[in-house]
Amino acid sequence: MRLSTSWMYQQSLSTMLNQQSALAATQNQVSTGKRINVASDDPVGAGKVISLDHILAANAQYSSNIDSANTRLSTEQTALTGVTNLLDSARSMALQGINGTLSSSDRKDMATQLSQLRDQLIQLANTSDSNGDALFAGTSTTKTPFVQGANGAVSYAGNDAQLMAAIGSGLQIYTGDAGSGLFMGIPSGNGSFTASAGGSNTGTLVVGANAVSDPVAWGSASAASGGGYTISFDGAGNWSAADANGDPVVDGAGNPVGGAYQDGGSISFNGMSITLTGAPATGDTVAVKPAGSQDIFSTLGNMIAVLQGNGSDTDLDNGLNRQIESLDQGLASASNAMVAIGGRMNTLDQQKNAYADLGVTYESSLSDTQNVDVYTAISNLSLQSAALQASQQVFAQVKSMSLFNYIK
């Protein structure tokens, strides 16, 4: 078999080029610390790297969304804490007005304080988050949600929707609450009904605490009441009740409900109980109606109007009692919202911790797939460098071997 000089040259050159290519690839691995720098290094591994990169990027975005949601919910919780403190102050003032004898000057001072509290409440309801978006405007975040008109009434300019943030694949969480539910659509009275002294009463009857004592009896009787009841008092200290149609209310045996009135006692029938104090005059009444809704700003406005009305102590007590009930409903609304916010923030923290744990796992898998063993790569680099040098030395010797060197 004859080996031509050109073939030997080509074979040596091919070998050195392959060794140089392998050496360059190893040098790239050592300098970058990665085993896979281009897809051709390991097609299967490169596909896994792309998949892990996408997962890590998505988790990083979800974690960022969680941080933003936590910040927004924390701001809302702070605002609602302020609302709760403000309503507690208004409630304490109302109780002070009921339990003591207020002079005209006292009433004026209290009305001024309540006006200031009302202004502060509007300001809190218009709180913005760190991005300048209104917290309680629903999804209409660029609007000022609560606007006070020339007549003092407050209207809502937002919507009833709630902002949401994506915190996982197919997982979203509310990052705010619409002000329409928090501040505007608050049930009046005790949430089931309102009981108020008749406007034409001439006695000193004051309607106090009231509640549904038997929900089953209340529910079955209220459907047949025609929308409420009227409790009437005669001159002999007795009371009776009629439904909205004017028909006497009867008990289970078919007898009309009623009895002797006791100052400080309660009147109970059809699953409800109403505490009354004072002395009713002949023909005085108490109206019981299904609970409607009243915004919290109107509640404070009504308290101010009662204090500025120059009415009797009885009128003051009845007026403030009704607004205390509405304040309690407003406090319950804020409290329920804060509990819900706490639950959402707990969910966010758990999800953030889960992403932190998953991140460690995914990063480890990515490192195992993509990164190079530096010690092995350096060892391979030394071996490949030595092999290339040997090939170059052999080629230098081979190229000097020629028949013409011996026939000179």
Coordinates of C-alpha atoms in Angstrom, one line a residue:
M1 CA 0.0 0.0 0.0
R2 CA 1.4 3.4 -1.0
L3 CA 0.9 6.4 1.2
S4 CA 1.3 9.7 -0.7
T5 CA 2.9 12.7 0.9
S6 CA -0.2 14.8 0.3
W7 CA -2.4 12.2 2.1
M8 CA -0.2 12.3 5.2
Y9 CA -0.3 16.1 5.2
Q10 CA -4.1 16.1 4.9
Q11 CA -4.4 13.5 7.6
S12 CA -2.2 15.4 10.0
L13 CA -4.0 18.6 9.3
S14 CA -7.4 17.1 9.9
T15 CA -6.3 15.6 13.2
M16 CA -4.9 18.9 14.4
L17 CA -8.0 20.8 13.3
N18 CA -10.2 18.4 15.2
Q19 CA -8.0 18.7 18.3
Q20 CA -8.0 22.5 18.0
S21 CA -11.8 22.4 17.8
A22 CA -12.1 20.2 20.9
L23 CA -9.6 22.4 22.7
A24 CA -11.6 25.5 21.8
A25 CA -14.8 24.0 23.0
T26 CA -13.2 23.0 26.3
Q27 CA -11.7 26.5 26.7
N28 CA -15.2 28.0 26.2
Q29 CA -16.6 25.7 28.9
V30 CA -13.9 26.7 31.3
S31 CA -14.3 30.4 30.6
T32 CA -18.2 30.4 30.7
G33 CA -18.6 27.7 33.3
K34 CA -21.3 26.1 31.1
R35 CA -21.3 22.7 29.4
I36 CA -24.0 23.7 27.0
N37 CA -23.3 27.0 25.2
V38 CA -25.0 26.3 21.9
A39 CA -27.8 23.7 21.2
S40 CA -25.3 21.5 19.2
D41 CA -23.4 20.9 22.4
D42 CA -26.3 18.7 23.7
P43 CA -29.6 19.0 21.9
V44 CA -31.6 17.2 24.5
G45 CA -29.9 19.1 27.4
A46 CA -30.4 22.4 25.5
G47 CA -34.1 21.7 25.3
K48 CA -34.2 21.0 29.0
V49 CA -32.3 24.3 29.7
I50 CA -34.8 26.3 27.7
S51 CA -37.7 24.7 29.6
L52 CA -36.1 25.4 33.0
D53 CA -35.3 29.0 32.0
H54 CA -38.9 29.6 31.1
I55 CA -40.1 28.1 34.4
L56 CA -37.7 30.2 36.4
A57 CA -38.6 33.4 34.5
A58 CA -42.3 32.7 35.1
N59 CA -41.7 32.1 38.8
A60 CA -39.7 35.3 39.1
Q61 CA -42.6 37.2 37.5
Y62 CA -45.1 35.6 39.8
S63 CA -42.9 36.4 42.8
S64 CA -42.8 40.1 41.6
N65 CA -46.6 40.1 41.3
I66 CA -46.8 38.7 44.8
D67 CA -44.6 41.5 46.1
S68 CA -46.7 44.1 44.4
A69 CA -49.9 42.5 45.7
N70 CA -48.6 42.4 49.2
T71 CA -47.6 46.0 49.1
R72 CA -51.1 47.0 47.8
L73 CA -52.9 44.9 50.4
S74 CA -50.7 46.2 53.2
T75 CA -51.6 49.7 52.2
E76 CA -55.3 48.9 52.1
Q77 CA -55.0 47.2 55.5
T78 CA -53.4 50.4 56.9
A79 CA -56.2 52.5 55.4
L80 CA -58.9 50.3 56.9
T81 CA -57.2 50.4 60.3
G82 CA -57.5 54.2 60.1
V83 CA -61.2 53.9 59.1
T84 CA -61.8 51.6 62.1
N85 CA -60.1 53.9 64.5
L86 CA -62.1 56.8 63.1
L87 CA -65.5 55.1 63.4
D88 CA -64.6 53.9 66.9
S89 CA -64.0 57.6 67.8
A90 CA -67.3 58.6 66.3
R91 CA -69.1 55.8 68.2
S92 CA -67.5 56.9 71.5
M93 CA -68.7 60.4 70.9
A94 CA -72.2 59.2 70.1
L95 CA -72.3 57.1 73.4
Q96 CA -71.1 60.2 75.2
G97 CA -73.9 62.2 73.8
I98 CA -76.5 59.6 74.8
N99 CA -75.3 58.9 78.3
G100 CA -74.9 62.5 79.3
T101 CA -76.9 65.8 79.1
L102 CA -75.4 67.9 76.4
S103 CA -75.7 71.6 76.3
S104 CA -76.2 73.5 73.1
S105 CA -72.4 74.3 73.1
D106 CA -71.5 70.7 73.7
R107 CA -73.7 69.6 70.7
K108 CA -72.1 72.2 68.5
D109 CA -68.6 71.1 69.5
M110 CA -69.4 67.5 68.9
A111 CA -70.9 68.2 65.5
T112 CA -67.7 70.1 64.6
Q113 CA -65.6 67.1 65.6
L114 CA -67.7 64.7 63.7
S115 CA -67.5 67.0 60.6
Q116 CA -63.7 66.7 60.8
L117 CA -63.9 63.0 61.2
R118 CA -66.1 62.8 58.2
D119 CA -63.6 64.7 56.1
Q120 CA -60.9 62.4 57.3
L121 CA -63.0 59.4 56.4
I122 CA -63.4 60.7 52.8
Q123 CA -59.7 61.2 52.6
L124 CA -59.0 57.6 53.8
A125 CA -61.5 56.3 51.3
N126 CA -59.6 58.0 48.6
T127 CA -56.3 56.5 49.6
S128 CA -53.9 55.6 46.7
D129 CA -51.3 52.8 46.5
S130 CA -47.6 53.2 45.8
N131 CA -48.3 53.6 42.1
G132 CA -50.8 56.4 42.6
D133 CA -53.8 54.1 41.9
A134 CA -57.0 54.5 44.0
L135 CA -57.3 51.6 46.4
F136 CA -61.1 51.6 46.7
A137 CA -62.2 52.5 43.2
G138 CA -62.5 48.9 41.9
T139 CA -60.8 48.7 38.6
S140 CA -61.3 52.4 37.8
T141 CA -58.0 53.1 39.6
T142 CA -57.4 56.5 37.8
K143 CA -60.6 58.0 39.3
T144 CA -61.1 59.6 42.6
P145 CA -63.7 57.2 44.0
F146 CA -65.5 59.3 46.6
V147 CA -66.6 62.8 45.6
Q148 CA -68.4 65.1 48.0
G149 CA -71.1 67.3 46.3
A150 CA -72.2 70.8 47.1
N151 CA -75.0 69.5 49.4
G152 CA -72.4 67.4 51.4
A153 CA -73.6 64.1 50.0
V154 CA -70.8 61.7 49.0
S155 CA -71.1 59.8 45.7
Y156 CA -69.1 56.8 44.4
A157 CA -67.3 57.2 41.1
G158 CA -65.6 53.9 40.9
N159 CA -67.0 50.5 39.9
D160 CA -67.9 47.3 41.7
A161 CA -65.1 45.1 40.2
Q162 CA -61.9 44.1 42.0
L163 CA -58.3 44.2 40.8
M164 CA -56.6 40.8 40.6
A165 CA -53.0 39.7 40.3
A166 CA -51.7 36.4 38.7
I167 CA -49.6 34.6 41.4
G168 CA -49.4 31.2 39.7
S169 CA -50.5 29.2 36.7
G170 CA -54.3 29.6 36.7
L171 CA -54.1 31.2 40.2
Q172 CA -55.3 34.8 40.8
I173 CA -55.9 36.8 44.0
Y174 CA -57.8 40.0 44.7
T175 CA -55.5 42.9 45.4
G176 CA -58.2 45.4 46.4
D177 CA -61.8 45.9 47.5
A178 CA -64.4 48.1 45.8
G179 CA -65.5 51.0 47.9
S180 CA -69.1 50.4 46.9
G181 CA -69.3 47.5 49.2
L182 CA -67.0 48.8 51.9
F183 CA -68.4 52.2 52.4
M184 CA -71.6 52.6 50.4
G185 CA -73.8 49.5 50.5
I186 CA -73.7 49.0 54.3
P187 CA -76.9 47.5 55.9
S188 CA -78.9 49.8 58.1
G189 CA -80.2 49.0 61.5
N190 CA -79.0 45.7 62.9
G191 CA -78.6 44.2 59.4
S192 CA -82.0 42.5 59.4
F193 CA -84.4 45.3 60.4
T194 CA -84.5 48.9 61.7
A195 CA -86.6 49.9 64.7
S196 CA -87.2 53.6 65.2
A197 CA -89.5 55.8 67.3
G198 CA -92.4 57.4 65.5
G199 CA -91.8 60.9 64.2
S200 CA -94.9 62.2 65.9
N201 CA -94.3 60.7 69.3
T202 CA -94.9 63.0 72.2
G203 CA -93.5 60.9 75.1
T204 CA -89.9 60.1 76.1
L205 CA -89.8 56.6 74.5
V206 CA -86.3 55.7 73.3
V207 CA -85.6 52.7 71.1
G208 CA -82.4 51.0 72.2
A209 CA -80.6 47.8 71.2
N210 CA -82.6 45.4 69.0
A211 CA -81.8 42.1 67.2
V212 CA -83.2 39.0 65.7
S213 CA -83.4 36.6 68.6
D214 CA -84.9 33.6 66.6
P215 CA -83.8 33.6 62.9
V216 CA -86.2 30.8 62.0
A217 CA -89.2 32.6 63.5
W218 CA -88.2 35.9 62.1
G219 CA -87.7 34.5 58.6
S220 CA -91.1 32.7 58.5
A221 CA -93.0 35.7 60.0
S222 CA -91.4 38.5 58.0
A223 CA -92.6 37.1 54.7
A224 CA -96.2 37.4 55.9
S225 CA -95.8 40.8 57.7
G226 CA -96.2 42.8 54.5
G227 CA -92.8 44.5 55.1
G228 CA -92.7 45.4 58.7
Y229 CA -94.6 46.1 61.9
T230 CA -95.9 49.0 64.0
I231 CA -95.8 48.8 67.7
S232 CA -98.4 51.1 69.4
F233 CA -98.8 52.2 73.0
D234 CA -102.0 53.2 74.8
G235 CA -102.4 55.5 77.8
A236 CA -102.6 52.6 80.2
G237 CA -99.0 51.4 79.7
N238 CA -99.8 48.6 77.3
W239 CA -98.5 47.8 73.8
S240 CA -99.8 46.0 70.8
A241 CA -98.5 45.2 67.3
A242 CA -99.8 45.3 63.8
D243 CA -98.3 44.3 60.5
A244 CA -97.7 46.5 57.5
N245 CA -101.3 45.8 56.3
G246 CA -102.7 47.0 59.6
D247 CA -103.7 43.6 60.8
P248 CA -103.0 42.6 64.4
V249 CA -99.9 40.4 64.9
V250 CA -101.0 37.1 66.5
D251 CA -99.0 34.4 68.3
G252 CA -98.9 30.7 67.5
A253 CA -102.3 30.2 69.3
G254 CA -103.9 33.0 67.3
N255 CA -104.0 35.5 70.1
P256 CA -102.9 39.1 69.5
V257 CA -99.4 39.8 70.7
G258 CA -99.0 42.6 73.3
G259 CA -98.6 43.2 77.0
A260 CA -97.6 45.7 79.6
Y261 CA -94.7 48.0 78.8
Q262 CA -91.8 48.1 81.2
D263 CA -89.3 50.9 81.2
G264 CA -85.9 49.3 80.3
G265 CA -87.4 46.0 79.3
S266 CA -87.8 44.5 75.9
I267 CA -90.7 43.7 73.5
S268 CA -90.3 40.4 71.7
F269 CA -92.4 38.7 69.1
N270 CA -91.9 36.9 65.7
G271 CA -88.3 36.2 66.4
M272 CA -87.2 39.8 67.2
S273 CA -86.4 41.6 70.4
I274 CA -86.4 45.4 71.0
T275 CA -85.2 47.2 74.1
L276 CA -87.1 50.3 75.1
T277 CA -86.7 53.0 77.7
G278 CA -88.6 56.1 78.7
A279 CA -92.3 56.7 79.1
P280 CA -94.4 56.4 75.9
A281 CA -97.4 58.7 75.6
T282 CA -100.8 57.6 74.3
G283 CA -100.5 56.9 70.6
D284 CA -96.7 56.7 70.5
T285 CA -95.3 54.1 68.1
V286 CA -92.2 52.2 67.1
A287 CA -91.8 51.3 63.4
V288 CA -90.0 48.1 62.4
K289 CA -88.9 47.9 58.8
P290 CA -86.6 45.6 56.8
A291 CA -83.0 46.8 56.8
G292 CA -82.0 48.8 53.8
S293 CA -78.6 50.2 53.2
Q294 CA -76.8 53.5 54.1
D295 CA -73.4 54.7 53.2
I296 CA -71.0 55.4 56.1
F297 CA -70.6 59.0 55.1
S298 CA -74.4 59.6 55.5
T299 CA -74.2 57.9 58.9
L300 CA -71.8 60.6 60.1
G301 CA -73.8 63.2 58.3
N302 CA -77.0 62.1 60.1
M303 CA -75.2 62.3 63.5
I304 CA -74.1 65.8 62.7
A305 CA -77.7 66.7 61.7
V306 CA -79.1 65.3 64.9
L307 CA -76.6 67.3 67.0
Q308 CA -77.4 70.5 65.0
G309 CA -81.2 69.9 65.1
N310 CA -81.8 71.4 68.6
G311 CA -84.2 68.6 69.3
S312 CA -85.1 67.2 72.7
D313 CA -82.9 64.8 74.6
T314 CA -85.3 62.0 73.5
D315 CA -84.9 63.0 69.9
L316 CA -81.1 63.1 70.4
D317 CA -81.0 59.7 72.0
N318 CA -83.2 58.1 69.3
G319 CA -81.2 59.7 66.5
L320 CA -77.8 58.8 67.9
N321 CA -78.9 55.2 68.7
R322 CA -79.9 54.6 65.1
Q323 CA -76.6 56.0 63.8
I324 CA -74.7 53.8 66.3
E325 CA -76.3 50.8 64.7
S326 CA -75.1 52.0 61.3
L327 CA -71.6 52.7 62.7
D328 CA -71.5 49.1 64.0
Q329 CA -72.4 47.8 60.6
G330 CA -69.6 50.0 59.1
L331 CA -67.2 48.7 61.6
A332 CA -68.2 45.1 60.8
S333 CA -67.7 45.9 57.1
A334 CA -64.2 47.2 57.6
S335 CA -63.4 44.3 60.0
N336 CA -64.5 41.7 57.6
A337 CA -62.5 43.3 54.8
M338 CA -59.4 43.3 57.0
V339 CA -59.9 39.6 57.9
A340 CA -60.2 38.8 54.2
I341 CA -57.0 40.9 53.4
G342 CA -55.1 39.0 56.1
G343 CA -56.2 35.7 54.5
R344 CA -55.0 36.9 51.1
M345 CA -51.7 38.1 52.4
N346 CA -51.2 34.7 54.1
T347 CA -51.9 33.0 50.8
L348 CA -49.3 35.3 49.1
D349 CA -46.7 34.5 51.7
Q350 CA -47.2 30.8 51.3
Q351 CA -47.0 31.1 47.5
K352 CA -43.8 33.2 47.8
N353 CA -42.2 30.6 50.0
A354 CA -43.2 27.9 47.6
Y355 CA -41.6 29.7 44.7
A356 CA -38.4 30.2 46.8
D357 CA -38.2 26.4 47.5
L358 CA -39.0 25.6 43.9
G359 CA -36.4 28.1 42.7
V360 CA -33.7 26.2 44.6
T361 CA -34.8 22.9 43.0
Y362 CA -35.0 24.4 39.5
E363 CA -31.7 26.2 39.8
S364 CA -30.0 23.0 41.0
S365 CA -31.5 21.1 38.0
L366 CA -30.4 23.8 35.6
S367 CA -26.9 23.8 37.0
D368 CA -26.7 20.0 36.7
T369 CA -27.9 20.2 33.1
Q370 CA -26.1 23.3 31.9
N371 CA -23.0 23.9 34.0
V372 CA -19.7 22.1 33.5
D373 CA -17.6 20.4 36.1
V374 CA -14.7 22.9 36.2
Y375 CA -12.1 20.5 37.6
T376 CA -12.9 17.9 34.9
A377 CA -12.9 20.6 32.2
I378 CA -9.5 22.0 33.3
S379 CA -8.1 18.5 33.3
N380 CA -9.5 17.8 29.8
L381 CA -8.1 21.2 28.7
S382 CA -4.6 20.2 29.8
L383 CA -4.8 16.8 28.1
Q384 CA -6.2 18.2 24.8
S385 CA -3.5 20.9 24.8
A386 CA -0.8 18.3 25.3
A387 CA -2.3 16.1 22.6
L388 CA -2.4 19.1 20.2
Q389 CA 1.2 20.0 20.9
A390 CA 2.2 16.3 20.3
S391 CA 0.4 16.3 17.0
Q392 CA 2.1 19.5 15.9
Q393 CA 5.5 18.1 16.8
V394 CA 4.8 14.8 15.0
F395 CA 3.7 16.7 11.9
A396 CA 6.9 18.8 12.0
Q397 CA 8.9 15.7 12.0
V398 CA 6.8 13.9 9.3
K399 CA 6.9 16.8 6.9
S400 CA 10.8 16.8 7.0
M401 CA 10.8 13.1 5.9
S402 CA 11.3 13.2 2.1
L403 CA 13.2 10.9 -0.3
F404 CA 14.9 13.9 -1.7
N405 CA 16.7 14.4 1.6
Y406 CA 18.6 11.1 0.9
I407 CA 19.5 11.5 -2.8
K408 CA 21.4 14.7 -2.5

